[in-house]
XYZ file of N, CA and C in Angstrom:
684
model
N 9.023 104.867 -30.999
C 8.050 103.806 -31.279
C 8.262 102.641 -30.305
N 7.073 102.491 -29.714
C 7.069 101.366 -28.556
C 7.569 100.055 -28.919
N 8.106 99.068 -28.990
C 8.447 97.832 -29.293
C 8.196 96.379 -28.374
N 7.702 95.785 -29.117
C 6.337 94.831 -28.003
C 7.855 93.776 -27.494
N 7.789 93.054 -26.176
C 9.091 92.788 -25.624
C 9.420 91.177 -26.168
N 7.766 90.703 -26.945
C 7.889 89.432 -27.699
C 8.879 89.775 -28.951
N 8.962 90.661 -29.465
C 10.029 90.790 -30.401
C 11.359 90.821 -29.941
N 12.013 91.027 -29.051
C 13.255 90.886 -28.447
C 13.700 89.130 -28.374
N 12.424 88.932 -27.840
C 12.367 87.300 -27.746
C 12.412 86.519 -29.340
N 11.622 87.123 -30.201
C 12.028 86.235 -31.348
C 12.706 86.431 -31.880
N 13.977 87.531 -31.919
C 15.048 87.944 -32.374
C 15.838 86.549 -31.725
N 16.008 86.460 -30.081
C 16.920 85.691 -29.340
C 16.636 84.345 -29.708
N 15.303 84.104 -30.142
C 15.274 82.529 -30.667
C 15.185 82.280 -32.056
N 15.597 83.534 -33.515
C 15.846 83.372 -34.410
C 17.380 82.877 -34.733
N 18.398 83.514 -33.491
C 19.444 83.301 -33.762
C 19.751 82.195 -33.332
N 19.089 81.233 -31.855
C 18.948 80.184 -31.430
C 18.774 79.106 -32.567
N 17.629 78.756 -33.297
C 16.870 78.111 -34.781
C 17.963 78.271 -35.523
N 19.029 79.129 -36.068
C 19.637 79.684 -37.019
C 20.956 78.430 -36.570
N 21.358 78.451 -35.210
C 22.368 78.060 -35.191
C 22.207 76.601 -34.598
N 20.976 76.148 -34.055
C 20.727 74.808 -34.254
C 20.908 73.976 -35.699
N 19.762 74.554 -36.677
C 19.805 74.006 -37.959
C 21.001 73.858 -38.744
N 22.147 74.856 -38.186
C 23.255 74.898 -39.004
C 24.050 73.522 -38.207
N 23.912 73.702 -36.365
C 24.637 72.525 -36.301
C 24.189 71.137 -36.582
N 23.196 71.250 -36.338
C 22.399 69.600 -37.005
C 22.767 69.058 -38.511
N 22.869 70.263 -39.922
C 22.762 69.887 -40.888
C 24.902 69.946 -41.193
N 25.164 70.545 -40.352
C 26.741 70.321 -40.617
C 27.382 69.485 -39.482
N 27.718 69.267 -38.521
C 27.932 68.531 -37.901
C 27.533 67.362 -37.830
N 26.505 66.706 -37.425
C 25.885 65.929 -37.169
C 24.975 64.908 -38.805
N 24.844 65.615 -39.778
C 24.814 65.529 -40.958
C 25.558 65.674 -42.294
N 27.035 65.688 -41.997
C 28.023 66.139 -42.874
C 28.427 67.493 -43.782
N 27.489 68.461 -43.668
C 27.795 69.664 -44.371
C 26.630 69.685 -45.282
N 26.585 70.539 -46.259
C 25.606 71.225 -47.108
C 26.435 71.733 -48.735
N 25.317 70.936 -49.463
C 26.370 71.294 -50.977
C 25.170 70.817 -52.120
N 25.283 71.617 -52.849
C 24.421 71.850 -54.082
C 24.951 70.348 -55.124
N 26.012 70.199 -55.149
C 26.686 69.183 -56.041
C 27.761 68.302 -55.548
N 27.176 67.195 -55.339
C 28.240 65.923 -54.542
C 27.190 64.898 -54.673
N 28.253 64.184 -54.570
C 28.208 62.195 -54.779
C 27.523 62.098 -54.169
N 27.762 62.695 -52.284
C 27.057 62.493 -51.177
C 25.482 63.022 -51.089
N 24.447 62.734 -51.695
C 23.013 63.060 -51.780
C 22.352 63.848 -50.742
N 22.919 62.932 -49.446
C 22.169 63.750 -48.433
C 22.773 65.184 -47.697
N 24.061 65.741 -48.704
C 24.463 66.762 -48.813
C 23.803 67.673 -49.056
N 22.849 67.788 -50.399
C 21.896 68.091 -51.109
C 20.974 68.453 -50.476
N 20.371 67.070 -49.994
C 19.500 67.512 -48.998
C 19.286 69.031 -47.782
N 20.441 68.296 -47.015
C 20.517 69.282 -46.417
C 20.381 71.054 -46.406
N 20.829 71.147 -47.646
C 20.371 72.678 -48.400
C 18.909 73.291 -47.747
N 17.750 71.834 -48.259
C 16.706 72.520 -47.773
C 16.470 72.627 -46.705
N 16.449 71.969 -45.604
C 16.210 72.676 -44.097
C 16.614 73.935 -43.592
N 18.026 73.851 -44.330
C 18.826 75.349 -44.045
C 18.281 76.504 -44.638
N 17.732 76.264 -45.927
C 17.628 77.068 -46.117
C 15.924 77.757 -45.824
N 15.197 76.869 -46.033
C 13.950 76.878 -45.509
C 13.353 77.997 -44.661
N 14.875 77.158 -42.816
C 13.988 77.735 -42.063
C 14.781 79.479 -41.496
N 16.281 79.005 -42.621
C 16.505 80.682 -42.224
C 16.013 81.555 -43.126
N 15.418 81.238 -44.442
C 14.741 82.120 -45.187
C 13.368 82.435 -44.638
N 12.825 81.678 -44.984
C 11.194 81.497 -45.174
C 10.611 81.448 -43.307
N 11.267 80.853 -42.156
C 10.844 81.015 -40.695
C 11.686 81.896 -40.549
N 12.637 82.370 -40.208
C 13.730 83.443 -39.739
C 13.444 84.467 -40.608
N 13.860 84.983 -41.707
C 13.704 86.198 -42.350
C 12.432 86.440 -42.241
N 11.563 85.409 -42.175
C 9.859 85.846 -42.600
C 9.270 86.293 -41.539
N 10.057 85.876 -40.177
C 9.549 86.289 -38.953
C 10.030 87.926 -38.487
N 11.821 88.106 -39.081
C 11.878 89.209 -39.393
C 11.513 90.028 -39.720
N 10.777 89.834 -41.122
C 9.999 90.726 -42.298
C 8.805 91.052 -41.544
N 8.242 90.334 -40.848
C 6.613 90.375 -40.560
C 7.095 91.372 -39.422
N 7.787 91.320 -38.578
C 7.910 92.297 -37.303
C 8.297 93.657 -38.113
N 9.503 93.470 -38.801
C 10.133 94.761 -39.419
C 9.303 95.894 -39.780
N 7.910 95.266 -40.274
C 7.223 96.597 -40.600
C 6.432 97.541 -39.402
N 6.114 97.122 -38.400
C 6.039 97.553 -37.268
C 6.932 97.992 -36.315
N 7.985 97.052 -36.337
C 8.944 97.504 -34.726
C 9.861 98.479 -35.339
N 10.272 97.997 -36.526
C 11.455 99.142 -37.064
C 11.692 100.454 -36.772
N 12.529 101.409 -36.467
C 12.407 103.173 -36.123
C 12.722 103.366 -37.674
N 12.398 104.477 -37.838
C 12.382 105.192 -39.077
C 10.628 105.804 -39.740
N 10.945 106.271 -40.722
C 9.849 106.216 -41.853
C 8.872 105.194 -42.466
N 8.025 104.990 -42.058
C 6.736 104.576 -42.992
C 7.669 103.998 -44.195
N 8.073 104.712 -44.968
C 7.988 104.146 -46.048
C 9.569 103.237 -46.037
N 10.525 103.626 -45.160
C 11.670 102.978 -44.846
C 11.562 101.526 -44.276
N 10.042 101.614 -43.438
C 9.959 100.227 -43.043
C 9.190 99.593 -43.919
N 8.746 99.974 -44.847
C 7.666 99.149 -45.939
C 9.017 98.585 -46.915
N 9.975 99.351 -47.164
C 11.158 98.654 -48.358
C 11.594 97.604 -47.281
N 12.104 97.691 -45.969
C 12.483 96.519 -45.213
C 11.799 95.627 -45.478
N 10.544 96.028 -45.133
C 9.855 94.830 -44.950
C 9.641 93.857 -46.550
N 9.591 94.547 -47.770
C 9.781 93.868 -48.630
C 10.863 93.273 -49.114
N 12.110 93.663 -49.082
C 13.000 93.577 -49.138
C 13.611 91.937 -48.520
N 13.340 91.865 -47.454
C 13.449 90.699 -46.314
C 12.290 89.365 -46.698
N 11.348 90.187 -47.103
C 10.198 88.880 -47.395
C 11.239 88.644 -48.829
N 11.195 89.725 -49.800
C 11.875 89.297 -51.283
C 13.648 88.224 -50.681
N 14.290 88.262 -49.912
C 15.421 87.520 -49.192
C 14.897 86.295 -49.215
N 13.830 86.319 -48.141
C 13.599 85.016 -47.840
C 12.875 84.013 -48.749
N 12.390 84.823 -49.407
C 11.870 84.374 -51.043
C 12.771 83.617 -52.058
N 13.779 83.936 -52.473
C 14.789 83.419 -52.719
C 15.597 81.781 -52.355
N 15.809 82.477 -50.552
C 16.078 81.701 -50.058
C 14.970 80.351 -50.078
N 14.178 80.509 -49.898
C 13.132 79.178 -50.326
C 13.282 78.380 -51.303
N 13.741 79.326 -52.477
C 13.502 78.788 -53.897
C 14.856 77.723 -54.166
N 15.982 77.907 -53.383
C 17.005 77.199 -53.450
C 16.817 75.766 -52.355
N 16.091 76.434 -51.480
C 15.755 75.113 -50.983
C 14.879 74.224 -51.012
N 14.195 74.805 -52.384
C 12.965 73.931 -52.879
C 13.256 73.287 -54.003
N 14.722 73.968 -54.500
C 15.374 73.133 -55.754
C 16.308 72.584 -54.969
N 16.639 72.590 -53.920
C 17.600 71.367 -53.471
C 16.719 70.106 -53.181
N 15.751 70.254 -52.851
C 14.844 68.860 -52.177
C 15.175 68.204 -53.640
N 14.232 69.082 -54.507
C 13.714 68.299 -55.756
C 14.723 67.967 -56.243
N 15.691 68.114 -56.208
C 17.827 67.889 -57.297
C 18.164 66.373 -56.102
N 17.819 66.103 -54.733
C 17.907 65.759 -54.180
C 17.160 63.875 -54.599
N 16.203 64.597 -54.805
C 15.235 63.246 -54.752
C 15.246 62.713 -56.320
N 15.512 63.928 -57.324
C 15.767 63.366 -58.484
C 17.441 62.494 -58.731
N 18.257 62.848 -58.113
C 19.507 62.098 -57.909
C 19.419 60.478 -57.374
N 18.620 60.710 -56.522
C 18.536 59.226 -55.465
C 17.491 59.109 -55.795
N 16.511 58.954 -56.906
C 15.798 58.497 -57.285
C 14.340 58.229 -56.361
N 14.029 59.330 -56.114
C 13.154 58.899 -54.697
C 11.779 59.631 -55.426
N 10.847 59.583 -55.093
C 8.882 60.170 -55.485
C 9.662 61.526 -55.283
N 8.653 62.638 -55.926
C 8.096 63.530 -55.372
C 6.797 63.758 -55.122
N 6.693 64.472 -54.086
C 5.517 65.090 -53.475
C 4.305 63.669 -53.048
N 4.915 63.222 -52.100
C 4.521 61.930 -52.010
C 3.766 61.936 -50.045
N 4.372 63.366 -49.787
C 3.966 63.159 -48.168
C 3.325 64.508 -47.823
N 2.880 64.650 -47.200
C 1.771 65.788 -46.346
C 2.728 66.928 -46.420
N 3.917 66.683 -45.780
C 4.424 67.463 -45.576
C 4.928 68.607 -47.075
N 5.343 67.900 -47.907
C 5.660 68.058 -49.676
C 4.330 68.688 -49.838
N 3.243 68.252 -49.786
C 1.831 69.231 -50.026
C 1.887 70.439 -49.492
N 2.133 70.392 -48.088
C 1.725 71.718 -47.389
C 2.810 72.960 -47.687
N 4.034 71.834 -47.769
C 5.213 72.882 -47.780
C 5.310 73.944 -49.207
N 5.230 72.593 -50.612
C 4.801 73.601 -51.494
C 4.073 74.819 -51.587
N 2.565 73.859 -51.189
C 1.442 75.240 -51.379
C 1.733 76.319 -50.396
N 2.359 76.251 -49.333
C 2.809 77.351 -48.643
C 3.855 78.617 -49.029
N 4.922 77.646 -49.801
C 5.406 78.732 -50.629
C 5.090 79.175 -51.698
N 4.065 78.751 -52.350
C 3.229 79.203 -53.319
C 2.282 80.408 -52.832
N 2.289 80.627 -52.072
C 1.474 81.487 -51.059
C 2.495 82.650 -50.846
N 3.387 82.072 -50.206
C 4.500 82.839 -49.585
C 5.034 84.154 -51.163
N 5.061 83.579 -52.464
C 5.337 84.105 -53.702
C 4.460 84.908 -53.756
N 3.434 84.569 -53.816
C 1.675 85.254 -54.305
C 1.457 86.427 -53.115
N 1.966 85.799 -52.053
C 1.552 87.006 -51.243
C 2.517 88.637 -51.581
N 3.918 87.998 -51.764
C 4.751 88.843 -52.321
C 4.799 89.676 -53.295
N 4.202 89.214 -54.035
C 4.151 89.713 -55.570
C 2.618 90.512 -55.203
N 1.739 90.167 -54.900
C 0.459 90.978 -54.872
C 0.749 92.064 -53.480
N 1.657 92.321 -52.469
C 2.249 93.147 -52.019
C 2.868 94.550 -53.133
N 3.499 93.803 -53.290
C 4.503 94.525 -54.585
C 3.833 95.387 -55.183
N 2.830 94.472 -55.537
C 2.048 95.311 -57.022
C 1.220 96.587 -56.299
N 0.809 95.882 -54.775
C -0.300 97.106 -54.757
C 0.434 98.211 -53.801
N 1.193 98.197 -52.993
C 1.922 98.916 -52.458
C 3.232 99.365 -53.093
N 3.828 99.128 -54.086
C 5.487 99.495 -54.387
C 4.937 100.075 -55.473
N 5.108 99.032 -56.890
C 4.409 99.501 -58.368
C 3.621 98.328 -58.625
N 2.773 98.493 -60.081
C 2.975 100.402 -60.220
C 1.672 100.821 -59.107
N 1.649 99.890 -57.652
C 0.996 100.815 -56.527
C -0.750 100.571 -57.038
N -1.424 100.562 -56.178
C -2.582 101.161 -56.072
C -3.265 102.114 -55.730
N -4.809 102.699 -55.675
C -5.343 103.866 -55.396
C -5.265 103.701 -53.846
N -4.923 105.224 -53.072
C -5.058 105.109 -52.068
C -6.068 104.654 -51.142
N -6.998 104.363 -51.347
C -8.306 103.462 -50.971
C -8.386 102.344 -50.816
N -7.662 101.886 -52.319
C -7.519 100.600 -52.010
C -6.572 100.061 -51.055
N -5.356 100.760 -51.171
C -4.207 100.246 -50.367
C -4.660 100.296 -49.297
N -5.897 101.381 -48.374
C -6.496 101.213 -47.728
C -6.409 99.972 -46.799
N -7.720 99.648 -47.871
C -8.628 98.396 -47.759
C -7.942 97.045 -47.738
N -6.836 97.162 -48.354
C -6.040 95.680 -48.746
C -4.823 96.137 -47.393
N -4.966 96.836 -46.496
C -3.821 96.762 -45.228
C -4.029 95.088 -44.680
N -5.555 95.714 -44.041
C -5.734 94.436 -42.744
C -6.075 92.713 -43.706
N -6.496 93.393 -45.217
C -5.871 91.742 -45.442
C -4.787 91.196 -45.813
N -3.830 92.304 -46.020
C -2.380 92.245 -46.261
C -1.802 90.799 -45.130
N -2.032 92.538 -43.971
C -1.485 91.241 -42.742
C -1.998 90.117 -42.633
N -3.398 89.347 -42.737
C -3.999 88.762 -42.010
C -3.693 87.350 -42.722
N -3.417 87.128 -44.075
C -2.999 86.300 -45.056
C -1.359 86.176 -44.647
N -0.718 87.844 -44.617
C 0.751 87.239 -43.776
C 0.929 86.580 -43.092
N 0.160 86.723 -41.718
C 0.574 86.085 -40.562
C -0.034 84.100 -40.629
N -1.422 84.337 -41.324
C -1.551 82.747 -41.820
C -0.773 82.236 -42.407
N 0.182 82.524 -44.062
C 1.247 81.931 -44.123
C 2.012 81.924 -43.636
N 2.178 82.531 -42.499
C 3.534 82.604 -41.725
C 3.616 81.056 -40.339
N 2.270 81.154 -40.130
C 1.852 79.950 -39.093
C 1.453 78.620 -39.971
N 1.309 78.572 -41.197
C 1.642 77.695 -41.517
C 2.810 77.198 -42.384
N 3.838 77.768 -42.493
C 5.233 77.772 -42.688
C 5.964 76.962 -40.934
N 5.265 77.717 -40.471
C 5.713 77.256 -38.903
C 5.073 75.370 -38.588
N 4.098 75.530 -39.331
C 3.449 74.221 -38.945
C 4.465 73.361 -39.572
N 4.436 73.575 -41.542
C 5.270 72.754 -42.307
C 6.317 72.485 -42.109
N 7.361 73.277 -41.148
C 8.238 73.187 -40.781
C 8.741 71.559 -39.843
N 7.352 71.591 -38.756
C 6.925 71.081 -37.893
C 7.176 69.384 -38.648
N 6.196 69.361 -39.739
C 5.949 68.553 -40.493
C 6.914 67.671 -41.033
N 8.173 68.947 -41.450
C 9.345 67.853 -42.112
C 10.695 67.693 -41.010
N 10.552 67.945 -39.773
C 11.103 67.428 -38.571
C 10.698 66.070 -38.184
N 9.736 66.036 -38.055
C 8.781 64.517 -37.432
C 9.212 63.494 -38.676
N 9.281 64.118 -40.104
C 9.721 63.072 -41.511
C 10.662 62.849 -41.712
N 11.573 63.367 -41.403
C 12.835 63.396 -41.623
C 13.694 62.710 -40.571
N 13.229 63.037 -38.695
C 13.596 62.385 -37.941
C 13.207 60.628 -38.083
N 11.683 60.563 -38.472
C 11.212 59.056 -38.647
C 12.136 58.413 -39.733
N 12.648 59.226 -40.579
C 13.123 58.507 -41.820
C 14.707 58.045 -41.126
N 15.093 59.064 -40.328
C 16.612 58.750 -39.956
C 16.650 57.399 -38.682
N 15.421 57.627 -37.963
C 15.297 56.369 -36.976
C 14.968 54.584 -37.655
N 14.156 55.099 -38.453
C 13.905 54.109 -39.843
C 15.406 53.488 -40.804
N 16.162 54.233 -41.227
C 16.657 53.564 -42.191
C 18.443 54.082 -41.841
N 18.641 54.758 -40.836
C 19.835 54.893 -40.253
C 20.238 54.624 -38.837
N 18.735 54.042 -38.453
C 19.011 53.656 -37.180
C 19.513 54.880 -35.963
N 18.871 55.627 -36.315
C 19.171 56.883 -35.565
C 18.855 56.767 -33.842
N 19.447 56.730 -32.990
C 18.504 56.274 -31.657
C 17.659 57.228 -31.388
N 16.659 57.088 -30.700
C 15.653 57.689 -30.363
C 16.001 58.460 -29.374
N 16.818 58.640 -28.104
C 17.122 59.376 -27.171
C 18.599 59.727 -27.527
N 18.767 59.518 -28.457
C 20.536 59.915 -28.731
C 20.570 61.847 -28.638
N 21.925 62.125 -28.456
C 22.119 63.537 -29.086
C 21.221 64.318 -30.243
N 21.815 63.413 -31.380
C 20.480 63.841 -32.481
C 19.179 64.343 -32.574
N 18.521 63.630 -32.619
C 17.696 63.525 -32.027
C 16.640 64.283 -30.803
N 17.607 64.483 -29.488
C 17.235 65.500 -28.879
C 17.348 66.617 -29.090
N 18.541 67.135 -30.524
C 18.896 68.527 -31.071
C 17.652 68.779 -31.920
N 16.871 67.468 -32.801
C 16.257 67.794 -33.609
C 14.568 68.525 -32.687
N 14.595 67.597 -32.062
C 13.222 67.997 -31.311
C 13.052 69.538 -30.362
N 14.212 69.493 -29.943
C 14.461 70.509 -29.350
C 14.539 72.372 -29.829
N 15.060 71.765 -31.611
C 14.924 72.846 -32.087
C 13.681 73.023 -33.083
N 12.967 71.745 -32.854
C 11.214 72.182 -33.129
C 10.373 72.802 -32.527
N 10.912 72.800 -30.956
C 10.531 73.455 -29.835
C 10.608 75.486 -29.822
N 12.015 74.966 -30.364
C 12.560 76.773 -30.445
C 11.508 77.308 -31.869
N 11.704 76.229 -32.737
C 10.576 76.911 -33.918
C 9.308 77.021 -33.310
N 9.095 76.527 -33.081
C 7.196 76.749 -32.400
C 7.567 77.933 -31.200
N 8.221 78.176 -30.488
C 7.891 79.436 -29.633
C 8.612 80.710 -30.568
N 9.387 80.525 -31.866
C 9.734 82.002 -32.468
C 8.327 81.974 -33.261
N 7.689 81.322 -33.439
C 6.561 81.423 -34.651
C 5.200 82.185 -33.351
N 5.331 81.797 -32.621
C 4.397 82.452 -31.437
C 4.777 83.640 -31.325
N 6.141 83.545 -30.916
C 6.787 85.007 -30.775
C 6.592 86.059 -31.813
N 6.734 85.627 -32.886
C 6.595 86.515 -34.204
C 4.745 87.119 -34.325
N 3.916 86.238 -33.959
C 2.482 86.543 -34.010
C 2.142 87.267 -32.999
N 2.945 87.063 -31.650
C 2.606 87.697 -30.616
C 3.367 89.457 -30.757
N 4.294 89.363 -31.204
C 5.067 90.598 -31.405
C 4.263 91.447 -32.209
N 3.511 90.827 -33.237
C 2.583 91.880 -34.220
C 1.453 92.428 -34.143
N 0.710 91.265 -33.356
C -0.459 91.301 -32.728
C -0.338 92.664 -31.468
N 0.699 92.436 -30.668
C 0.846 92.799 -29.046
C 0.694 94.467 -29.696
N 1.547 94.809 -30.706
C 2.007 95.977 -31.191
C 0.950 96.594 -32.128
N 0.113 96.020 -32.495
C -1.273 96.370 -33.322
C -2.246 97.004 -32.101
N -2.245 96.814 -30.886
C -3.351 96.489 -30.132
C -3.115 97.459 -29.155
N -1.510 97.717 -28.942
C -0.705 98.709 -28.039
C -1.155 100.140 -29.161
N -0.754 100.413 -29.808
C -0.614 101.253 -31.009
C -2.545 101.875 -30.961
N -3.101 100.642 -31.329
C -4.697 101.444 -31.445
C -5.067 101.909 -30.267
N -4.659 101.524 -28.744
C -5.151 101.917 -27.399
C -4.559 103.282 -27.391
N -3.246 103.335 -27.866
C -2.379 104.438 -27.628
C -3.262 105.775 -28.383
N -3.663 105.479 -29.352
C -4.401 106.566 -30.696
C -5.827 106.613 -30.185
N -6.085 105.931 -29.669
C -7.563 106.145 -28.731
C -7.509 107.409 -27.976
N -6.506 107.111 -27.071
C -5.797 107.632 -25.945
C -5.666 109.009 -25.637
N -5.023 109.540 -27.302
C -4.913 110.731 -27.872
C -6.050 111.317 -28.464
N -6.897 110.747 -28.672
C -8.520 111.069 -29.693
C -7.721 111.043 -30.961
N -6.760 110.128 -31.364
C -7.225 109.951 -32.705
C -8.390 108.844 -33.500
């Protein structure tokens, strides 16, 4: 099975994203912890976990069912399997925000970003679960599963680009908030780590669309090709 060469690439900048976010939110932000004095400990949970669940695994998951070698049906459990991971992983970092802001006493859902990000993983669930049901159990008629392929993907890859956007969203909020009220410099180290690895998110989120797309398009020329 051919493998489109944008997937090599968002593999190399998943692990890139993976190990930015970890050094930004531990180094440079003190570490990561469900329960401490220190609040913006808390915090930290969600970025981490966010963008290696929900951007990293999800970018995984979305390629996995295509690039993977094996069986049809070996890459359909991956691929659920990895979305169900990163599913998870969201959910802890959507109860860290909220444990976060209820500690330090801060609004919820007060910024664009809190809108989009929710309803995105509200999406991200729904898409999962209506996967589940019609492909795993208890399954649908083969017709339908059909019919519900190309909107399978097509709803994937939209939540997937806008996961990529929201992402986008709580970089720019989070950096303003740290230049704002910690005096963060604007050209400091920080700063250039943070932007920089908004950069790497926006070309794995390309990468991931381009990898599925490239491989949808290779695949139907190829079956042409053959008279199927």
């Amino acid at each position: 099975m051919a493998v489109s060469p944008f997937t090599y690439v968002a593999h190399l900048l998943a692990v890139a994203a993976a190990v930015l976010i970890l050094v930004w939110s531990i180094h440079f932000r003190g570490g990561l912890a469900l329960n401490s004095t220190n609040k913006s400990l808390i915090f930290n949970v969600h970025p981490v976990m966010m963008l290696i669940g929900i951007i990293i695994l999800g970018g995984e998951a979305t390629m996995s069912y295509r690039a993977l070698p094996g069986s049809r049906d070996a890459r359909k459990r991956v691929h659920l399997m990895l979305h169900g991971v990163a599913l998870v992983l969201g959910a802890v970092g959507i109860y860290a925000v909220f444990k976060y802001h209820k500690e330090s006493n801060i609004s919820n859902m007060y910024s664009l970003h809190s809108w989009v990000g929710l309803g995105t993983f509200c999406l991200y669930g729904i898409q999962w679960i209506m996967g589940f049901v019609t492909f795993f159990f208890p399954g649908a008629s083969a017709s339908t599963r059909q019919s519900m392929v190309p909107w399978h993907a097509i709803f994937g890859l939209f939540i997937y680009i806008l996961a990529v956007g929201t992402a986008q969203l709580g970089f720019i909020e989070k950096l303003t908030f740290l230049q704002l009220y910690n005096k963060l410099g604007k050209y400091g180290s920080e700063a250039l780590l943070v932007n920089f690895m908004a950069l790497v998110v926006i070309f794995l989120g390309a990468a991931v669309v381009l990898s599925t797309v490239n491989f949808k398009t290779t695949r139907l020329e190829s079956q042409k090709s053959i008279g199927l």
